[in-house]
PDB file of C-alpha atoms in Angstrom:
ATOM      1  CA  ASN A  25       0.000   0.000   0.000  1.00  0.00           C
ATOM      2  CA  ALA A  26       1.221   3.491  -0.858  1.00  0.00           C
ATOM      3  CA  GLY A  27      -0.892   5.068   1.923  1.00  0.00           C
ATOM      4  CA  VAL A  28      -1.694   8.722   1.237  1.00  0.00           C
ATOM      5  CA  THR A  29      -0.121  10.221  -1.877  1.00  0.00           C
ATOM      6  CA  GLN A  30       0.009  13.951  -2.498  1.00  0.00           C
ATOM      7  CA  THR A  31       1.006  15.731  -5.695  1.00  0.00           C
ATOM      8  CA  PRO A  32       2.741  17.989  -6.455  1.00  0.00           C
ATOM      9  CA  LYS A  33       5.377  18.149  -3.719  1.00  0.00           C
ATOM     10  CA  PHE A  34       6.329  21.707  -4.586  1.00  0.00           C
ATOM     11  CA  ARG A  35       4.621  24.443  -6.585  1.00  0.00           C
ATOM     12  CA  ILE A  36       5.072  28.145  -7.140  1.00  0.00           C
ATOM     13  CA  LEU A  37       2.036  30.138  -8.190  1.00  0.00           C
ATOM     14  CA  LYS A  38       1.544  33.724  -9.213  1.00  0.00           C
ATOM     15  CA  ILE A  39      -1.115  35.803  -7.495  1.00  0.00           C
ATOM     16  CA  GLY A  40      -4.499  35.148  -9.064  1.00  0.00           C
ATOM     17  CA  GLN A  41      -3.611  31.780 -10.568  1.00  0.00           C
ATOM     18  CA  SER A  42      -5.549  28.653  -9.723  1.00  0.00           C
ATOM     19  CA  MET A  43      -4.437  25.109  -9.112  1.00  0.00           C
ATOM     20  CA  THR A  44      -5.482  21.780  -7.668  1.00  0.00           C
ATOM     21  CA  LEU A  45      -3.589  19.802  -5.066  1.00  0.00           C
ATOM     22  CA  GLN A  46      -4.165  16.111  -5.520  1.00  0.00           C
ATOM     23  CA  CYS A  47      -4.614  13.580  -2.734  1.00  0.00           C
ATOM     24  CA  ALA A  48      -5.193   9.862  -3.132  1.00  0.00           C
ATOM     25  CA  GLN A  49      -5.368   7.045  -0.605  1.00  0.00           C
ATOM     26  CA  ASP A  50      -5.416   3.290  -1.220  1.00  0.00           C
ATOM     27  CA  MET A  51      -6.537   2.144   2.235  1.00  0.00           C
ATOM     28  CA  ASN A  52     -10.282   2.288   1.518  1.00  0.00           C
ATOM     29  CA  HIS A  53     -10.651   4.939   4.192  1.00  0.00           C
ATOM     30  CA  ASN A  54     -13.951   6.740   4.506  1.00  0.00           C
ATOM     31  CA  TYR A  55     -12.682   9.966   6.022  1.00  0.00           C
ATOM     32  CA  MET A  56     -10.277  12.377   4.341  1.00  0.00           C
ATOM     33  CA  TYR A  57      -8.914  15.731   5.471  1.00  0.00           C
ATOM     34  CA  TRP A  58      -6.969  18.726   4.202  1.00  0.00           C
ATOM     35  CA  TYR A  59      -4.781  20.731   6.545  1.00  0.00           C
ATOM     36  CA  ARG A  60      -2.493  23.672   6.040  1.00  0.00           C
ATOM     37  CA  GLN A  61       0.534  24.500   8.144  1.00  0.00           C
ATOM     38  CA  ASP A  62       2.118  27.929   8.147  1.00  0.00           C
ATOM     39  CA  PRO A  63       5.757  28.294   9.271  1.00  0.00           C
ATOM     40  CA  GLY A  64       6.167  27.659  12.999  1.00  0.00           C
ATOM     41  CA  MET A  65       2.478  26.995  13.479  1.00  0.00           C
ATOM     42  CA  GLY A  66       0.264  24.006  14.043  1.00  0.00           C
ATOM     43  CA  LEU A  67      -2.016  22.408  11.483  1.00  0.00           C
ATOM     44  CA  LYS A  68      -5.287  24.068  10.562  1.00  0.00           C
ATOM     45  CA  LEU A  69      -8.175  22.015   9.187  1.00  0.00           C
ATOM     46  CA  ILE A  70      -9.381  23.363   5.829  1.00  0.00           C
ATOM     47  CA  TYR A  71     -11.981  20.816   4.680  1.00  0.00           C
ATOM     48  CA  TYR A  72     -12.876  17.252   5.437  1.00  0.00           C
ATOM     49  CA  SER A  73     -15.019  14.516   3.947  1.00  0.00           C
ATOM     50  CA  VAL A  74     -16.779  11.606   5.623  1.00  0.00           C
ATOM     51  CA  GLY A  75     -17.380   9.741   2.385  1.00  0.00           C
ATOM     52  CA  ALA A  76     -17.820  10.069  -1.365  1.00  0.00           C
ATOM     53  CA  GLY A  77     -20.088  12.977  -2.209  1.00  0.00           C
ATOM     54  CA  ILE A  78     -19.943  14.494   1.293  1.00  0.00           C
ATOM     55  CA  THR A  79     -17.661  17.372   2.269  1.00  0.00           C
ATOM     56  CA  ASP A  80     -17.701  19.971   5.022  1.00  0.00           C
ATOM     57  CA  LYS A  81     -15.761  23.025   6.118  1.00  0.00           C
ATOM     58  CA  GLY A  82     -13.093  23.023   8.780  1.00  0.00           C
ATOM     59  CA  GLU A  83     -11.465  25.988  10.530  1.00  0.00           C
ATOM     60  CA  VAL A  84     -10.059  27.863   7.511  1.00  0.00           C
ATOM     61  CA  PRO A  85     -12.064  27.044   4.343  1.00  0.00           C
ATOM     62  CA  ASN A  86     -12.036  30.475   2.672  1.00  0.00           C
ATOM     63  CA  GLY A  87     -10.244  30.513  -0.676  1.00  0.00           C
ATOM     64  CA  TYR A  88     -10.467  26.739  -1.143  1.00  0.00           C
ATOM     65  CA  ASN A  89     -12.852  24.197  -2.611  1.00  0.00           C
ATOM     66  CA  VAL A  90     -12.938  20.428  -2.437  1.00  0.00           C
ATOM     67  CA  SER A  91     -14.784  17.562  -4.023  1.00  0.00           C
ATOM     68  CA  ARG A  92     -15.031  13.859  -3.238  1.00  0.00           C
ATOM     69  CA  SER A  93     -16.330  11.963  -6.221  1.00  0.00           C
ATOM     70  CA  THR A  94     -14.598   8.711  -5.251  1.00  0.00           C
ATOM     71  CA  THR A  95     -13.522   7.116  -1.983  1.00  0.00           C
ATOM     72  CA  GLU A  96      -9.882   7.263  -3.052  1.00  0.00           C
ATOM     73  CA  ASP A  97      -9.461  10.897  -4.149  1.00  0.00           C
ATOM     74  CA  PHE A  98      -9.908  14.208  -2.362  1.00  0.00           C
ATOM     75  CA  PRO A  99      -8.540  17.115  -4.436  1.00  0.00           C
ATOM     76  CA  LEU A 100      -8.146  20.618  -2.988  1.00  0.00           C
ATOM     77  CA  ARG A 101      -8.761  23.504  -5.368  1.00  0.00           C
ATOM     78  CA  LEU A 102      -7.242  26.931  -4.865  1.00  0.00           C
ATOM     79  CA  GLU A 103      -9.000  29.669  -6.796  1.00  0.00           C
ATOM     80  CA  LEU A 104      -7.353  33.078  -7.231  1.00  0.00           C
ATOM     81  CA  ALA A 105      -4.226  32.285  -5.258  1.00  0.00           C
ATOM     82  CA  ALA A 106      -3.097  34.876  -2.715  1.00  0.00           C
ATOM     83  CA  PRO A 107       0.208  35.238  -0.809  1.00  0.00           C
ATOM     84  CA  SER A 108      -1.668  34.304   2.386  1.00  0.00           C
ATOM     85  CA  GLN A 109      -2.103  30.815   0.933  1.00  0.00           C
ATOM     86  CA  THR A 110       1.638  30.213   0.962  1.00  0.00           C
ATOM     87  CA  SER A 111       1.852  27.186   3.208  1.00  0.00           C
ATOM     88  CA  VAL A 112       2.491  23.465   3.433  1.00  0.00           C
ATOM     89  CA  TYR A 113      -0.631  21.439   2.737  1.00  0.00           C
ATOM     90  CA  PHE A 114      -1.182  18.018   4.239  1.00  0.00           C
ATOM     91  CA  CYS A 115      -3.805  15.510   3.257  1.00  0.00           C
ATOM     92  CA  ALA A 116      -4.831  12.773   5.679  1.00  0.00           C
ATOM     93  CA  SER A 117      -7.256   9.891   5.803  1.00  0.00           C
ATOM     94  CA  SER A 118      -8.804   7.667   8.444  1.00  0.00           C
ATOM     95  CA  GLY A 119     -11.080   4.671   8.560  1.00  0.00           C
ATOM     96  CA  GLY A 120     -13.969   6.628  10.025  1.00  0.00           C
ATOM     97  CA  ARG A 121     -15.460   3.639  11.727  1.00  0.00           C
ATOM     98  CA  THR A 122     -16.670   3.614  15.299  1.00  0.00           C
ATOM     99  CA  GLY A 123     -14.017   3.452  17.952  1.00  0.00           C
ATOM    100  CA  ALA A 124     -10.443   4.633  17.461  1.00  0.00           C
ATOM    101  CA  ASN A 125      -9.803   6.578  14.293  1.00  0.00           C
ATOM    102  CA  VAL A 126      -6.126   6.980  13.420  1.00  0.00           C
ATOM    103  CA  LEU A 127      -5.038   9.543  10.825  1.00  0.00           C
ATOM    104  CA  THR A 128      -2.539   8.648   8.119  1.00  0.00           C
ATOM    105  CA  PHE A 129      -0.862  11.679   6.578  1.00  0.00           C
ATOM    106  CA  GLY A 130       0.692  12.329   3.221  1.00  0.00           C
ATOM    107  CA  ALA A 131       4.154  13.845   2.830  1.00  0.00           C
ATOM    108  CA  GLY A 132       2.799  17.313   2.128  1.00  0.00           C
ATOM    109  CA  SER A 133       2.669  19.803  -0.739  1.00  0.00           C
ATOM    110  CA  ARG A 134       4.659  23.019  -0.342  1.00  0.00           C
ATOM    111  CA  LEU A 135       2.959  25.929  -2.083  1.00  0.00           C
ATOM    112  CA  THR A 136       4.435  29.394  -2.581  1.00  0.00           C
ATOM    113  CA  VAL A 137       2.330  32.247  -3.979  1.00  0.00           C
ATOM    114  CA  LEU A 138       4.302  35.200  -5.322  1.00  0.00           C
TER     115      LEU A 138
ATOM    116  CA  ASP B  16     -13.784  23.048  18.688  1.00  0.00           C
ATOM    117  CA  ALA B  17     -11.918  20.410  20.603  1.00  0.00           C
ATOM    118  CA  LYS B  18      -9.385  22.190  22.776  1.00  0.00           C
ATOM    119  CA  THR B  19      -6.237  20.780  24.266  1.00  0.00           C
ATOM    120  CA  THR B  20      -3.524  22.590  26.200  1.00  0.00           C
ATOM    121  CA  GLN B  21       0.137  21.668  25.976  1.00  0.00           C
ATOM    122  CA  PRO B  22       3.348  23.416  27.065  1.00  0.00           C
ATOM    123  CA  PRO B  23       4.966  25.066  24.038  1.00  0.00           C
ATOM    124  CA  SER B  24       8.396  23.514  24.539  1.00  0.00           C
ATOM    125  CA  MET B  25      10.356  21.026  26.624  1.00  0.00           C
ATOM    126  CA  ASP B  26      13.896  19.693  26.796  1.00  0.00           C
ATOM    127  CA  CYS B  27      14.947  16.178  27.688  1.00  0.00           C
ATOM    128  CA  ALA B  28      18.369  14.593  28.108  1.00  0.00           C
ATOM    129  CA  GLU B  29      19.143  11.748  25.753  1.00  0.00           C
ATOM    130  CA  GLY B  30      18.417   8.389  27.360  1.00  0.00           C
ATOM    131  CA  ARG B  31      16.053   9.866  29.910  1.00  0.00           C
ATOM    132  CA  ALA B  32      12.284   9.567  29.934  1.00  0.00           C
ATOM    133  CA  ALA B  33      10.401  12.413  28.271  1.00  0.00           C
ATOM    134  CA  ASN B  34       7.040  13.163  29.907  1.00  0.00           C
ATOM    135  CA  LEU B  35       4.773  15.353  27.796  1.00  0.00           C
ATOM    136  CA  PRO B  36       1.572  16.578  29.479  1.00  0.00           C
ATOM    137  CA  CYS B  37      -1.730  17.519  27.880  1.00  0.00           C
ATOM    138  CA  ASN B  38      -4.945  18.952  29.303  1.00  0.00           C
ATOM    139  CA  HIS B  39      -8.147  18.010  27.471  1.00  0.00           C
ATOM    140  CA  SER B  40     -10.783  19.210  29.922  1.00  0.00           C
ATOM    141  CA  THR B  41     -13.605  19.240  27.315  1.00  0.00           C
ATOM    142  CA  ILE B  42     -13.240  15.600  26.362  1.00  0.00           C
ATOM    143  CA  SER B  43     -16.413  13.537  26.289  1.00  0.00           C
ATOM    144  CA  GLY B  44     -16.852  10.067  27.694  1.00  0.00           C
ATOM    145  CA  ASN B  45     -16.604   8.203  24.402  1.00  0.00           C
ATOM    146  CA  GLU B  46     -13.790  10.190  22.787  1.00  0.00           C
ATOM    147  CA  TYR B  47     -10.282   8.881  22.488  1.00  0.00           C
ATOM    148  CA  VAL B  48      -7.166  10.936  23.130  1.00  0.00           C
ATOM    149  CA  TYR B  49      -4.638  10.704  20.305  1.00  0.00           C
ATOM    150  CA  TRP B  50      -0.992  11.653  20.173  1.00  0.00           C
ATOM    151  CA  TYR B  51       0.928  12.459  17.013  1.00  0.00           C
ATOM    152  CA  ARG B  52       4.356  13.860  16.345  1.00  0.00           C
ATOM    153  CA  GLN B  53       5.842  15.844  13.490  1.00  0.00           C
ATOM    154  CA  ILE B  54       9.533  15.695  12.688  1.00  0.00           C
ATOM    155  CA  HIS B  55      10.810  18.725  10.769  1.00  0.00           C
ATOM    156  CA  SER B  56       8.295  19.418   7.986  1.00  0.00           C
ATOM    157  CA  GLN B  57       7.183  15.836   7.473  1.00  0.00           C
ATOM    158  CA  GLY B  58       3.582  14.752   7.750  1.00  0.00           C
ATOM    159  CA  PRO B  59       2.483  14.052  11.336  1.00  0.00           C
ATOM    160  CA  GLN B  60       2.998  10.509  12.519  1.00  0.00           C
ATOM    161  CA  TYR B  61       0.605   8.616  14.772  1.00  0.00           C
ATOM    162  CA  ILE B  62       2.069   7.562  18.127  1.00  0.00           C
ATOM    163  CA  ILE B  63      -0.620   6.195  20.432  1.00  0.00           C
ATOM    164  CA  HIS B  64      -4.213   6.635  21.537  1.00  0.00           C
ATOM    165  CA  GLY B  65      -6.293   5.788  24.602  1.00  0.00           C
ATOM    166  CA  LEU B  66      -9.781   5.990  26.048  1.00  0.00           C
ATOM    167  CA  LYS B  67      -9.669   5.270  29.774  1.00  0.00           C
ATOM    168  CA  ASN B  68      -6.881   2.862  30.525  1.00  0.00           C
ATOM    169  CA  ASN B  69      -3.161   3.435  30.290  1.00  0.00           C
ATOM    170  CA  GLU B  70      -1.706   2.239  27.015  1.00  0.00           C
ATOM    171  CA  THR B  71       1.723   1.161  25.827  1.00  0.00           C
ATOM    172  CA  ASN B  72       3.119   0.342  22.409  1.00  0.00           C
ATOM    173  CA  GLU B  73       6.544   0.104  20.851  1.00  0.00           C
ATOM    174  CA  MET B  74       6.852   3.873  20.617  1.00  0.00           C
ATOM    175  CA  ALA B  75       5.484   5.234  23.875  1.00  0.00           C
ATOM    176  CA  SER B  76       3.237   4.927  26.907  1.00  0.00           C
ATOM    177  CA  LEU B  77       0.106   6.933  27.557  1.00  0.00           C
ATOM    178  CA  ILE B  78      -1.115   7.697  31.062  1.00  0.00           C
ATOM    179  CA  ILE B  79      -4.695   9.020  31.308  1.00  0.00           C
ATOM    180  CA  THR B  80      -6.021  10.464  34.557  1.00  0.00           C
ATOM    181  CA  GLU B  81      -9.082   8.885  36.102  1.00  0.00           C
ATOM    182  CA  ASP B  82     -11.281  11.886  35.263  1.00  0.00           C
ATOM    183  CA  ARG B  83      -9.877  11.820  31.698  1.00  0.00           C
ATOM    184  CA  LYS B  84      -9.205  15.551  31.776  1.00  0.00           C
ATOM    185  CA  SER B  85      -5.491  15.160  31.179  1.00  0.00           C
ATOM    186  CA  SER B  86      -2.919  12.708  29.913  1.00  0.00           C
ATOM    187  CA  THR B  87       0.843  12.274  29.735  1.00  0.00           C
ATOM    188  CA  LEU B  88       2.807  10.816  26.860  1.00  0.00           C
ATOM    189  CA  ILE B  89       5.953   9.055  28.000  1.00  0.00           C
ATOM    190  CA  LEU B  90       8.918   8.318  25.761  1.00  0.00           C
ATOM    191  CA  PRO B  91      10.823   5.960  28.069  1.00  0.00           C
ATOM    192  CA  HIS B  92      14.339   6.431  26.651  1.00  0.00           C
ATOM    193  CA  ALA B  93      14.443   9.542  24.509  1.00  0.00           C
ATOM    194  CA  THR B  94      16.826   9.613  21.568  1.00  0.00           C
ATOM    195  CA  LEU B  95      17.921  12.478  19.348  1.00  0.00           C
ATOM    196  CA  ARG B  96      15.504  11.195  16.700  1.00  0.00           C
ATOM    197  CA  ASP B  97      12.625  11.907  19.090  1.00  0.00           C
ATOM    198  CA  THR B  98      13.199  15.644  18.682  1.00  0.00           C
ATOM    199  CA  ALA B  99       9.886  16.752  17.178  1.00  0.00           C
ATOM    200  CA  VAL B 100       6.646  18.611  17.811  1.00  0.00           C
ATOM    201  CA  TYR B 101       4.169  16.453  19.731  1.00  0.00           C
ATOM    202  CA  TYR B 102       0.446  17.001  19.354  1.00  0.00           C
ATOM    203  CA  CYS B 103      -2.292  15.854  21.707  1.00  0.00           C
ATOM    204  CA  ILE B 104      -5.633  15.592  19.903  1.00  0.00           C
ATOM    205  CA  ASP B 105      -9.134  15.435  21.278  1.00  0.00           C
ATOM    206  CA  PRO B 106     -11.489  14.935  18.336  1.00  0.00           C
ATOM    207  CA  LYS B 107     -15.141  15.830  18.458  1.00  0.00           C
ATOM    208  CA  LEU B 108     -16.980  12.741  17.282  1.00  0.00           C
ATOM    209  CA  ASN B 109     -20.348  14.474  17.166  1.00  0.00           C
ATOM    210  CA  THR B 110     -19.034  16.860  14.526  1.00  0.00           C
ATOM    211  CA  GLY B 111     -17.886  14.204  12.106  1.00  0.00           C
ATOM    212  CA  ASN B 112     -14.585  13.098  13.510  1.00  0.00           C
ATOM    213  CA  GLN B 113     -12.876  16.426  13.072  1.00  0.00           C
ATOM    214  CA  PHE B 114      -9.322  16.458  14.323  1.00  0.00           C
ATOM    215  CA  TYR B 115      -8.036  19.850  15.405  1.00  0.00           C
ATOM    216  CA  PHE B 116      -4.333  20.255  15.960  1.00  0.00           C
ATOM    217  CA  GLY B 117      -3.073  22.940  18.299  1.00  0.00           C
ATOM    218  CA  THR B 118       0.490  24.187  18.331  1.00  0.00           C
ATOM    219  CA  GLY B 119       1.756  21.158  20.270  1.00  0.00           C
ATOM    220  CA  THR B 120       4.897  20.768  22.370  1.00  0.00           C
ATOM    221  CA  SER B 121       8.281  21.165  20.746  1.00  0.00           C
ATOM    222  CA  LEU B 122      10.485  18.527  22.358  1.00  0.00           C
ATOM    223  CA  THR B 123      14.241  18.885  22.066  1.00  0.00           C
ATOM    224  CA  VAL B 124      16.352  15.900  23.091  1.00  0.00           C
ATOM    225  CA  ILE B 125      19.739  17.081  24.238  1.00  0.00           C
ATOM    226  CA  PRO B 126      22.873  14.909  23.814  1.00  0.00           C
TER     227      PRO B 126
END
């Protein structure tokens, strides 16, 4: 199993451009999450999904959109990139079943907006 | 939001036990406490979780107080590779298993 795979690893965007960060998991997990982490800070939850076709906002959703058309994929769309979106983005997944629910994280995507 | 409180930083001598505390006073009766760590800029790594009883695995031990309002992560013999930021997580199950990470504790293991 590859676990959680994120692409691209690095990207530089110009202000106003758009892009999609890809996230895929091969563990048949129901729950998927997007976090961002600014330098020296903790992780902030952007969006999450409890299953295909279901998404919901986290702490910092503004400027982002997500979709969940399949169990495996959870892309994060940035529209009209701004310098404030310069950050490291982490995708995670978990089984979502009752009881303990352990997160598996991807390696991260480092985005710079200039 | 689920709120946890952790000291911002701690030091530990190599080979000694590192004891990292966490307060999770808003935890509900059926919610687990989870611990993760993040080394440099890597993705966070799961360490251990617990509900009521103390837990131990190959990485660490978790001590949970009887009232479940706080817990302590113990790294029994800290090594330099344990230098990382450690996060204590109290998810809110009734809001769809959202996991909120605070700023964690930055542990530095000193040679």
